[in-house]
Structure formats: structure tokens, C-alpha cells
Short mmCIF file of C-alpha atoms and ligand atoms in Angstrom, two decimals:
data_model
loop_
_atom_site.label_atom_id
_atom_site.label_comp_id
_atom_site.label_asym_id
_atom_site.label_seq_id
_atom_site.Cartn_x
_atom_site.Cartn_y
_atom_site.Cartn_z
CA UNK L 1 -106.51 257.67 -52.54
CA UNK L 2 -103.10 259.26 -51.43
CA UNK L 3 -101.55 259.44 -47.87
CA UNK L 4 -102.27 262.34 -46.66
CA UNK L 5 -104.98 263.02 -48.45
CA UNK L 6 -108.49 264.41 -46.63
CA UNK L 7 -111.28 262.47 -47.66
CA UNK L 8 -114.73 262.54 -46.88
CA UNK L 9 -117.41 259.37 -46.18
CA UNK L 10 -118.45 259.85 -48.98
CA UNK L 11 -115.45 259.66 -51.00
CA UNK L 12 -114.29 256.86 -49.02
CA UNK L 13 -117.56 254.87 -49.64
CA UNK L 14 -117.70 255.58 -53.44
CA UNK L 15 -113.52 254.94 -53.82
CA UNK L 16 -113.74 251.39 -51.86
CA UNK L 17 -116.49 249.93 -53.72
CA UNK L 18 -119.03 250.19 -51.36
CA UNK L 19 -122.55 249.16 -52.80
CA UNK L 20 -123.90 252.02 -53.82
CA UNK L 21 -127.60 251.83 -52.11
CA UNK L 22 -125.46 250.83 -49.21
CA UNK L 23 -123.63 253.69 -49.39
CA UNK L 24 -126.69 256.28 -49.68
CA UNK L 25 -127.94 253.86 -46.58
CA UNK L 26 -125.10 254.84 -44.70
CA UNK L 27 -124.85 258.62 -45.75
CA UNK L 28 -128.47 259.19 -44.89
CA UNK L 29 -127.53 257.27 -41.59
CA UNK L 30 -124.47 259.53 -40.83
CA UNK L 31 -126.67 262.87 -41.55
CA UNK L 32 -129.15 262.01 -38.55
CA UNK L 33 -125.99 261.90 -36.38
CA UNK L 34 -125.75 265.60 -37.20
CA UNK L 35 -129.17 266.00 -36.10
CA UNK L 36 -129.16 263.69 -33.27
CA UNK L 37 -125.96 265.62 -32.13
CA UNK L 38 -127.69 269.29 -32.14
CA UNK L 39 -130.57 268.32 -30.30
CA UNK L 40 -128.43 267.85 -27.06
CA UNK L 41 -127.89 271.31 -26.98
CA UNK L 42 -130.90 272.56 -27.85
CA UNK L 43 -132.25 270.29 -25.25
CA UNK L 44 -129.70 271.37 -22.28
CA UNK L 45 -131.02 275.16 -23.22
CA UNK L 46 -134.82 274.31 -22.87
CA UNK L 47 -133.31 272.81 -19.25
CA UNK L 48 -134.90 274.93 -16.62
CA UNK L 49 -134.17 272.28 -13.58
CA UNK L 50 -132.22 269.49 -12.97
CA UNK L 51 -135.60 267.75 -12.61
CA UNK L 52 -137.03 268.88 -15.74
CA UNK L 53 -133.75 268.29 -17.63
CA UNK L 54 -133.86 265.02 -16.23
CA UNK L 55 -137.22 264.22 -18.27
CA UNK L 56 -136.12 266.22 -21.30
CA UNK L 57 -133.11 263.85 -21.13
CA UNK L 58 -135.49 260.79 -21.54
CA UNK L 59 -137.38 262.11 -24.41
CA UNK L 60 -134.05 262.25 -25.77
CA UNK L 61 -133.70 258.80 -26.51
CA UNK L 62 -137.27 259.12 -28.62
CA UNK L 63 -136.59 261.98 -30.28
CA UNK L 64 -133.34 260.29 -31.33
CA UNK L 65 -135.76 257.18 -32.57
CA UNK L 66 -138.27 259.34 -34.00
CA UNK L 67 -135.57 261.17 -36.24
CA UNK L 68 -133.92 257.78 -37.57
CA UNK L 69 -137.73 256.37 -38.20
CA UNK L 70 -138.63 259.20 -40.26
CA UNK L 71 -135.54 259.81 -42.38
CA UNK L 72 -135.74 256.10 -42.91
CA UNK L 73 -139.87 255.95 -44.34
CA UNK L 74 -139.04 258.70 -46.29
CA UNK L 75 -136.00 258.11 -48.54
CA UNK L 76 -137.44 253.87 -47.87
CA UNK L 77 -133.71 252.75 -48.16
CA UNK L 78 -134.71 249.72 -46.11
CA UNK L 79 -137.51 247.43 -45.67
CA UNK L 80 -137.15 246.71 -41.85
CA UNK L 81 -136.67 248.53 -38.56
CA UNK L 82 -135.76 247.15 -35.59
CA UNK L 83 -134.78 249.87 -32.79
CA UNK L 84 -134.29 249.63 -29.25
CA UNK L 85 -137.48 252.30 -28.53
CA UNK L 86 -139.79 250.25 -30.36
CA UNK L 87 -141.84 246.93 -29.63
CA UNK L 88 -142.02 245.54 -33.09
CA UNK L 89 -140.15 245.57 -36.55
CA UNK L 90 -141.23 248.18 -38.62
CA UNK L 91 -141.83 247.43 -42.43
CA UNK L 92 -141.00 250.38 -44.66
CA UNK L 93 -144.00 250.25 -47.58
CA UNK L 94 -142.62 250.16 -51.33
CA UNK L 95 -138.96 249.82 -50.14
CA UNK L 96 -135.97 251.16 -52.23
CA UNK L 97 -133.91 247.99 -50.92
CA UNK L 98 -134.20 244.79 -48.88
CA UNK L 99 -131.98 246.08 -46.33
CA UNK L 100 -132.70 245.30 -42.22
CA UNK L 101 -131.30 247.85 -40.21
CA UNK L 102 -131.26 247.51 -35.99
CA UNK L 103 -131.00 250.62 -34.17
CA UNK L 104 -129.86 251.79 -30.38
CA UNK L 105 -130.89 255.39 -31.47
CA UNK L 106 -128.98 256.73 -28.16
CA UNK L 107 -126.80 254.11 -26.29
CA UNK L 108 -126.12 255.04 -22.56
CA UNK L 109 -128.85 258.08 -22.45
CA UNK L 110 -128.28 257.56 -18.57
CA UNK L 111 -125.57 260.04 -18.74
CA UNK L 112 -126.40 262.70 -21.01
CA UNK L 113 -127.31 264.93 -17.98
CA UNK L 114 -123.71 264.20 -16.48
CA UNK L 115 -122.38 265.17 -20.31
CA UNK L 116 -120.53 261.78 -20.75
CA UNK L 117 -119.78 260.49 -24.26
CA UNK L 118 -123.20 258.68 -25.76
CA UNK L 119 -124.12 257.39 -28.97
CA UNK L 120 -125.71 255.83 -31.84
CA UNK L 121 -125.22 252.20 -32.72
CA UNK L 122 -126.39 250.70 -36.16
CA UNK L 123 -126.31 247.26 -38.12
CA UNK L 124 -127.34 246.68 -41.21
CA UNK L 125 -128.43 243.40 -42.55
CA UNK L 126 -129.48 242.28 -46.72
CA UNK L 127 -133.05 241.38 -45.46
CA UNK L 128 -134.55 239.73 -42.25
CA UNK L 129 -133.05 241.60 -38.68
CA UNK L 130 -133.70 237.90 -37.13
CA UNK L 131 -130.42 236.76 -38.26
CA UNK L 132 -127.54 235.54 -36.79
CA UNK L 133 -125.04 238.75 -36.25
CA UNK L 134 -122.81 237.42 -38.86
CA UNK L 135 -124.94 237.62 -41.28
CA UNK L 136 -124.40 241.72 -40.99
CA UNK L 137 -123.28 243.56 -44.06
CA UNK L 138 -122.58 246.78 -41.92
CA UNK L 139 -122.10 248.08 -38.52
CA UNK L 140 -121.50 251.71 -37.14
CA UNK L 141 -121.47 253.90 -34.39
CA UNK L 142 -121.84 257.62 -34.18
CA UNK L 143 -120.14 258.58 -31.45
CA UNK L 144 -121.09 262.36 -29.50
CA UNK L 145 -118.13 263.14 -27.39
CA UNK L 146 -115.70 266.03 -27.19
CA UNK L 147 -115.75 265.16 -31.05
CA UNK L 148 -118.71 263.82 -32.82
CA UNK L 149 -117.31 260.60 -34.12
CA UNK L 150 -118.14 257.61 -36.67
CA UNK L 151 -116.63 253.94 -36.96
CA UNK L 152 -117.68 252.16 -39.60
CA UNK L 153 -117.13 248.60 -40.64
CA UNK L 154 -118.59 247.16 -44.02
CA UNK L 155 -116.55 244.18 -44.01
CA UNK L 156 -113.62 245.62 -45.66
CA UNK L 157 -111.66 247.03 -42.22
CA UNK L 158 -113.06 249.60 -39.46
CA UNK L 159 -112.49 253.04 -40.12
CA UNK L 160 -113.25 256.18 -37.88
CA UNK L 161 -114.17 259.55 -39.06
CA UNK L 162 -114.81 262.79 -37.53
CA UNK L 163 -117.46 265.03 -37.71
CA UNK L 164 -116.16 268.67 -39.31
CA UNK L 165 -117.30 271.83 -38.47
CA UNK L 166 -119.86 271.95 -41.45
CA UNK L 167 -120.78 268.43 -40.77
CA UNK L 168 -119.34 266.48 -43.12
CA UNK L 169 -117.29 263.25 -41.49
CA UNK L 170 -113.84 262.86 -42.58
CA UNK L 171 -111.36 259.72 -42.63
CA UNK L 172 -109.28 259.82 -39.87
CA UNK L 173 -108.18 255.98 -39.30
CA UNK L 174 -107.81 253.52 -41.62
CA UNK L 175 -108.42 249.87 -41.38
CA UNK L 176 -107.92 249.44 -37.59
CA UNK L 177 -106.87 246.85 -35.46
CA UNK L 178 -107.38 246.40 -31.50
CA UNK L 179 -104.02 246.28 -30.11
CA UNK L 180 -102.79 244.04 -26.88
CA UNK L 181 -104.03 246.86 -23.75
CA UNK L 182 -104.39 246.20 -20.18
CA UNK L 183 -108.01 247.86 -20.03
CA UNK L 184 -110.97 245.84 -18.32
CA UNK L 185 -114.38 247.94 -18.71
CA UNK L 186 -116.78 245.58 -16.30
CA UNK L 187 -120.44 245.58 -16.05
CA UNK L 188 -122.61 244.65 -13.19
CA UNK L 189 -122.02 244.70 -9.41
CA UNK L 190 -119.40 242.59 -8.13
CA UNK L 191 -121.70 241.26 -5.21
CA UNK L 192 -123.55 239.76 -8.23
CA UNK L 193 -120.76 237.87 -10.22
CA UNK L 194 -120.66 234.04 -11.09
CA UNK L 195 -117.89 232.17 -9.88
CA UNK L 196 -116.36 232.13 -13.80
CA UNK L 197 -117.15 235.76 -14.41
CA UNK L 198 -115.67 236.54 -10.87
CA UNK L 199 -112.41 234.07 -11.34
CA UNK L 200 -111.98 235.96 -14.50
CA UNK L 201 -111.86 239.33 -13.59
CA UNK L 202 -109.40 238.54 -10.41
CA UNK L 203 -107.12 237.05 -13.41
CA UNK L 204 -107.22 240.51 -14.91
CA UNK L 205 -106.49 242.10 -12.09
CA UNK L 206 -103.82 240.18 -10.78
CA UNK L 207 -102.48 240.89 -14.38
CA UNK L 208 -102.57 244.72 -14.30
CA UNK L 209 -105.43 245.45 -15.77
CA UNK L 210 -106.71 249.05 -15.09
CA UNK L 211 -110.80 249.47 -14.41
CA UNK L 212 -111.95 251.85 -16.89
CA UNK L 213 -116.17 252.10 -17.30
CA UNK L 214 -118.03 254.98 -18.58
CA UNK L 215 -121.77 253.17 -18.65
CA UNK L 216 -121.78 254.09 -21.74
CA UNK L 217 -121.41 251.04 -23.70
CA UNK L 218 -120.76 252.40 -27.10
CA UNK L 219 -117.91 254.52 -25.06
CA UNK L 220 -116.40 252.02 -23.40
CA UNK L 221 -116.38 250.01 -26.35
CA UNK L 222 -114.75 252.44 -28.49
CA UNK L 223 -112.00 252.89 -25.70
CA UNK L 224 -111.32 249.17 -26.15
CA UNK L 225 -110.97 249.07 -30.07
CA UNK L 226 -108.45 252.00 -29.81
CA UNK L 227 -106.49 250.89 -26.68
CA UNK L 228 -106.76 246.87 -26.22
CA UNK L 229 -108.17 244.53 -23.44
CA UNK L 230 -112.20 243.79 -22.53
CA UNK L 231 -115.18 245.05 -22.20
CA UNK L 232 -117.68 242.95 -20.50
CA UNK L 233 -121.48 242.81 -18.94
CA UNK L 234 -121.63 239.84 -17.85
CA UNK L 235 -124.93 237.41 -16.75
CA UNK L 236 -124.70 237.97 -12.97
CA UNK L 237 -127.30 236.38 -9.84
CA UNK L 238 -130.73 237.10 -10.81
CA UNK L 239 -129.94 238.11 -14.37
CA UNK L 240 -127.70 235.44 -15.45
CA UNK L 241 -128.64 236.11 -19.24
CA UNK L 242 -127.28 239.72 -18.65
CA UNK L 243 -128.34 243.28 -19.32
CA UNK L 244 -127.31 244.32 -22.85
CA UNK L 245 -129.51 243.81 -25.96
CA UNK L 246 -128.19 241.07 -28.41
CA UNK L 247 -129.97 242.82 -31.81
CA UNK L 248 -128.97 246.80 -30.52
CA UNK L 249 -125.87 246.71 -28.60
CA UNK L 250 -123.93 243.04 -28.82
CA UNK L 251 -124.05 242.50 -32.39
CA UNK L 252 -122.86 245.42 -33.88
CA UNK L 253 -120.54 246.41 -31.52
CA UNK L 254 -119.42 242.68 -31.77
CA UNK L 255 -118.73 243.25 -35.49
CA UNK L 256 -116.86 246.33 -35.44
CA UNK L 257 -114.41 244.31 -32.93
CA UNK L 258 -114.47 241.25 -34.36
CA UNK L 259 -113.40 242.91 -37.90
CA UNK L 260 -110.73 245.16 -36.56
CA UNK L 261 -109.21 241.50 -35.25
CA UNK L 262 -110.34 241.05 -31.81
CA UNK L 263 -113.80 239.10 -30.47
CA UNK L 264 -117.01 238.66 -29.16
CA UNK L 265 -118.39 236.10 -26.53
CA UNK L 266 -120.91 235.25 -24.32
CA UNK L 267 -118.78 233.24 -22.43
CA UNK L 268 -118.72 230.18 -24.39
CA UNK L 269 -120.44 230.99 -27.96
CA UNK L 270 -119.40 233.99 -30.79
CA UNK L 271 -122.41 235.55 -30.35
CA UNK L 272 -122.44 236.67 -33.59
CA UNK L 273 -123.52 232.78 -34.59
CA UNK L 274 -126.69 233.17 -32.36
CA UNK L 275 -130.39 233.47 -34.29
CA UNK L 276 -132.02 235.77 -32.28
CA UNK L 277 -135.46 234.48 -30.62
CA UNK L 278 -136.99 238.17 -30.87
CA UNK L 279 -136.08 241.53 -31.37
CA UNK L 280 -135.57 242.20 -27.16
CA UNK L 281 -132.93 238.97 -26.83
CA UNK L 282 -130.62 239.44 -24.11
CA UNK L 283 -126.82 238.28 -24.14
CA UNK L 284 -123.74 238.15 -21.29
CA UNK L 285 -121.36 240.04 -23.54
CA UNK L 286 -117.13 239.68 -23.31
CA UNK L 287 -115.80 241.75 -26.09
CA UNK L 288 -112.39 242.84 -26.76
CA UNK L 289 -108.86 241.39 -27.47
CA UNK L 290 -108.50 237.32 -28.58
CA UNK L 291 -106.26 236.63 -25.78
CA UNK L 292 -109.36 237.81 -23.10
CA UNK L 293 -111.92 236.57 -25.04
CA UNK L 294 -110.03 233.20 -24.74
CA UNK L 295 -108.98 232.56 -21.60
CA UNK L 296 -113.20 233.49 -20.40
CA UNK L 297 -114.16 231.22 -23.05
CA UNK L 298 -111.00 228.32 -21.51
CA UNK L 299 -112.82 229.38 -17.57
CA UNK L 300 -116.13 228.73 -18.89
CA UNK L 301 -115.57 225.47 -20.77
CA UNK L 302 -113.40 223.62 -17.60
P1 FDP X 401 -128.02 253.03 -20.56
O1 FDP X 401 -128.94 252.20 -19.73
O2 FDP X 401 -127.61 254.32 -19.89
O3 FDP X 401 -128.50 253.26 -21.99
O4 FDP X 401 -127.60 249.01 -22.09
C1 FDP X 401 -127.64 250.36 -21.86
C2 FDP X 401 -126.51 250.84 -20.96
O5 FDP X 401 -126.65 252.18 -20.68
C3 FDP X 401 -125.12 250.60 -21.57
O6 FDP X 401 -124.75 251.62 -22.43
C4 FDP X 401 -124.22 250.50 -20.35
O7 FDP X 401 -123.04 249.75 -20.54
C5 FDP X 401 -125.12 249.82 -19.36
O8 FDP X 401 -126.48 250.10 -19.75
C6 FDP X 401 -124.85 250.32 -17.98
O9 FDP X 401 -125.67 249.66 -17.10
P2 FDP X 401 -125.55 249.83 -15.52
O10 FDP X 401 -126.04 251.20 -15.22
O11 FDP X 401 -126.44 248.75 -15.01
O12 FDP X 401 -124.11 249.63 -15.16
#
């Protein structure tokens, strides 16, 4: 591989050494994306009221699941399902591999009818998805913005591509880090905040720190990786274990940053050393930059 060069997914894959049944894992994964992706507008055209776009906009999110599910019985490159639609693991019969894969099939559908960025979050495990989040041999997220995008992390650096005009995702970042940024992306009313949590986020913003939060998580999070500083959704009165899903959202969005050099937290624990109870486990989440993720983790512990 030369600079400069143009190279595909699966080019990349293939020339750093990637497993090769992860690889077709992750290829197959990539080409629902493309699906996933055109059935937003074919959606918005069916749209005859805000109303009934409102409802198409929830079936969305199952159409999104239904696509993944399929694909994945089909070529049976995995053994086990987990997604965020569904109420129990699925077991793919006379599997291919031993792979685990958890799915948020469409992560922050809420705003697909205001045409905000949304997207697909994936981790990928050798076997059981009841495993601590370290135990991940992938993580990705497709990314359906302006650009349709994909990061990608298979322990060897996180990469983004982009989505071409004939569908075909190309490298366009290599092996990146999370710089030092002065972004905070906070979830949860501030009515609601714990002393800790609420201590915290004065700190940031007595430090500069500008407020930047989409609702989409998978957004926001992206905008962290690239520019720096924290995203967090805390555990807040009345839901002090928090909102976002530990198997779907935390733990491979927690990867991704935690490989490109930054962290993940609950507050006090990595959260990618938790073993998951069950596949609907709820977390407080603080992810972002080391230098955030410590001084929650130094407010916490005094
Ligand atoms: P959504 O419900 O739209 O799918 O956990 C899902 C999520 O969005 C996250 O993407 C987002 O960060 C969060 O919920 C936003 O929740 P609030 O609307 O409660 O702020």
C-alpha cells in the first residue's frame, strides 16, 4: 500500500491481514449499509404526511433489523445475533463461523424525520455476545450523513471509509487517534444530574468546553473521535443506571475510542471489563479523551 493510493475495504482488509472469514463478515456487513442507506429515501417518497412518515420512520428501525437478520442466516457467517430490535439471541443453524455479532441496526432513528446523521453500530465477538466488551475482535459503524460513512476497528487502528458513488467504501483515514478538543456532547436533562455528573460538567464548562449533541449517539460519537473531548449519558434521578444499551451502543462505540487512544467509563469502571447480565444491560456511559475520562473517574472515586 502506497500514499496516495485509493484503496477499497476490501483491499484494505485482505492487505492488513485481516482474518479472512472476518473479512467476508465485515464485507457482507458493509453491503447492508448500502441497503440500509437506500431505504431512507425510498421511505421519505412513500411519505404522504408528516404523521404517516412518522410511522414509516419507525418501521425503519425493523426493516433495518430485518435486512441485517436475513443477510446474516443466509451467508451463516456467524452463529449468534444479538440486535437491539430483538428480545433474544438468535442462533444461526449450521454456522460458517463461531462469530457473535451485536447489532443497533439504526442508532438515533428519532431523527430520521428531521434528516440528522443516523447509523449502524456493530461488534463482533469469536463466540458468546455475553462477554465482557474487551473480549471484541471488531467494532464498526456505518455512518448515513451528508456522506455514507464507515469506521472500522479490528484491533489493528480505526480507519474510516466512505461510501462511493457505486457503493464501494474507500480508505479515507488511516489509523486514527482522538486528539485533545474542547467538545462536551451531554445526555440527559440537567434537572436530572447527580451531584458528580453535575460537578463534572460545570468543570467543562468553566474550561471552555462547547455543547455539541445531535441525539444521535453514533453522531455525536463520531464528532468526538475526529475532534477531541466527551461524550456522555450519564445515570441521572430516576435512571441512575442510564439510558444507553451496554451490548448495542457502549461497547462498540467504547472500542472504536478506546483503540484510536482515548476511553470509556461508566464513571468509575472501563466498561469494556463488564460481563453483561443480559442482552438489554444498561450503562452511564463517559466516552472520549483520557484526560475527561479521568478527571470523572478522580470526581467519582473522592
Ligand atoms: P434514539 O432513541 O433516537 O435511537 O439510545 C438511543 C438514542 O437515540 C441515542 O442515539 C441518543 O444519544 C439518545 O438515545 C438520545 O436520548 P434522549 O432523546 O433521551 O436525549
Amino acid at each position: 500500500m502506497q500514499e496516495g493510493d485509493i484503496i477499497n475495504l476490501k483491499e484494505f482488509l485482505s492487505e492488513s491481514g485481516t482474518d479472512p472469514r472476518l473479512s467476508e463478515l465485515i464485507l457482507s456487513l458493509s453491503d447492508q449499509g448500502k441497503k440500509i442507506k437506500s431505504g431512507f429515501l425510498k421511505s421519505q417518497c412513500k411519505a404522504g404526511t408528516r404523521n404517516i412518515y412518522g410511522e414509516e420512520q419507525m418501521a425503519l428501525d425493523k426493516w433495518a433489523d430485518e435486512i441485517l437478520i436475513n443477510e446474516l442466516k443466509i451467508s451463516r457467517l456467524a452463529r449468534y445475533i444479538a440486535t437491539e430490535e430483538q428480545p433474544d439471541i438468535i442462533e444461526i443453524q449450521n454456522p460458517r463461523n463461531e462469530f457473535g455479532i451485536v447489532i443497533d441496526p439504526l442508532d438515533g432513528s428519532s431523527l430520521i424525520d428531521v434528516n440528522l446523521a443516523v447509523g449502524t453500530i456493530i461488534g463482533i465477538y469469536p463466540g458468546n455476545v455475553l462477554s465482557p466488551g474487551n473480549t471484541m475482535i471488531a467494532a464498526m459503524y456505518i455512518l448515513y450523513g451528508p456522506l455514507t460513512t464507515m469506521t472500522l476497528t479490528t484491533g489493528n487502528g480505526v480507519h474510516d471509509f466512505v461510501m462511493d458513488e457505486i457503493g464501494v467504501f474507500t480508505l479515507t483515514a488511516k489509523d486514527i487517534k482522538i486528539p485533545d478538543g474542547k467538545i462536551y456532547a451531554p445526555g440527559a436533562l440537567r434537572k436530572d444530574y447527580l451531584p458528580k455528573h453535575a460537578q463534572f460538567i460545570e468543570t467543562l464548562e468553566k474550561e471552555g468546553y462547547k455543547l455539541r449533541f445531535s441525539g444521535s449517539f453514533v453522531a455525536d460519537m463520531h464528532q468526538i473521535l475526529h475532534k477531541g473531548g466527551v461524550f456522555t449519558y450519564p445515570g441521572f434521578k430516576g435512571k441512575e443506571k442510564g439510558k444507553l444499551r451496554l451490548l448495542f451502543e457502549a461497547n462498540p462505540l467504547g472500542k472504536i475510542i478506546t483503540d484510536a487512544g482515548g476511553k470509556v467509563s461508566n464513571g468509575t469502571t472501563d466498561i469494556l471489563s463488564i460481563k453483561p447480565h443480559a442482552i438489554d444491560d444498561i450503562t452511564p456511559i463517559y466516552a472520549g479523551g483520557k484526560k475527561e475520562i479521568s478527571m470523572i473517574e478522580k470526581l467519582m472515586a473522592d
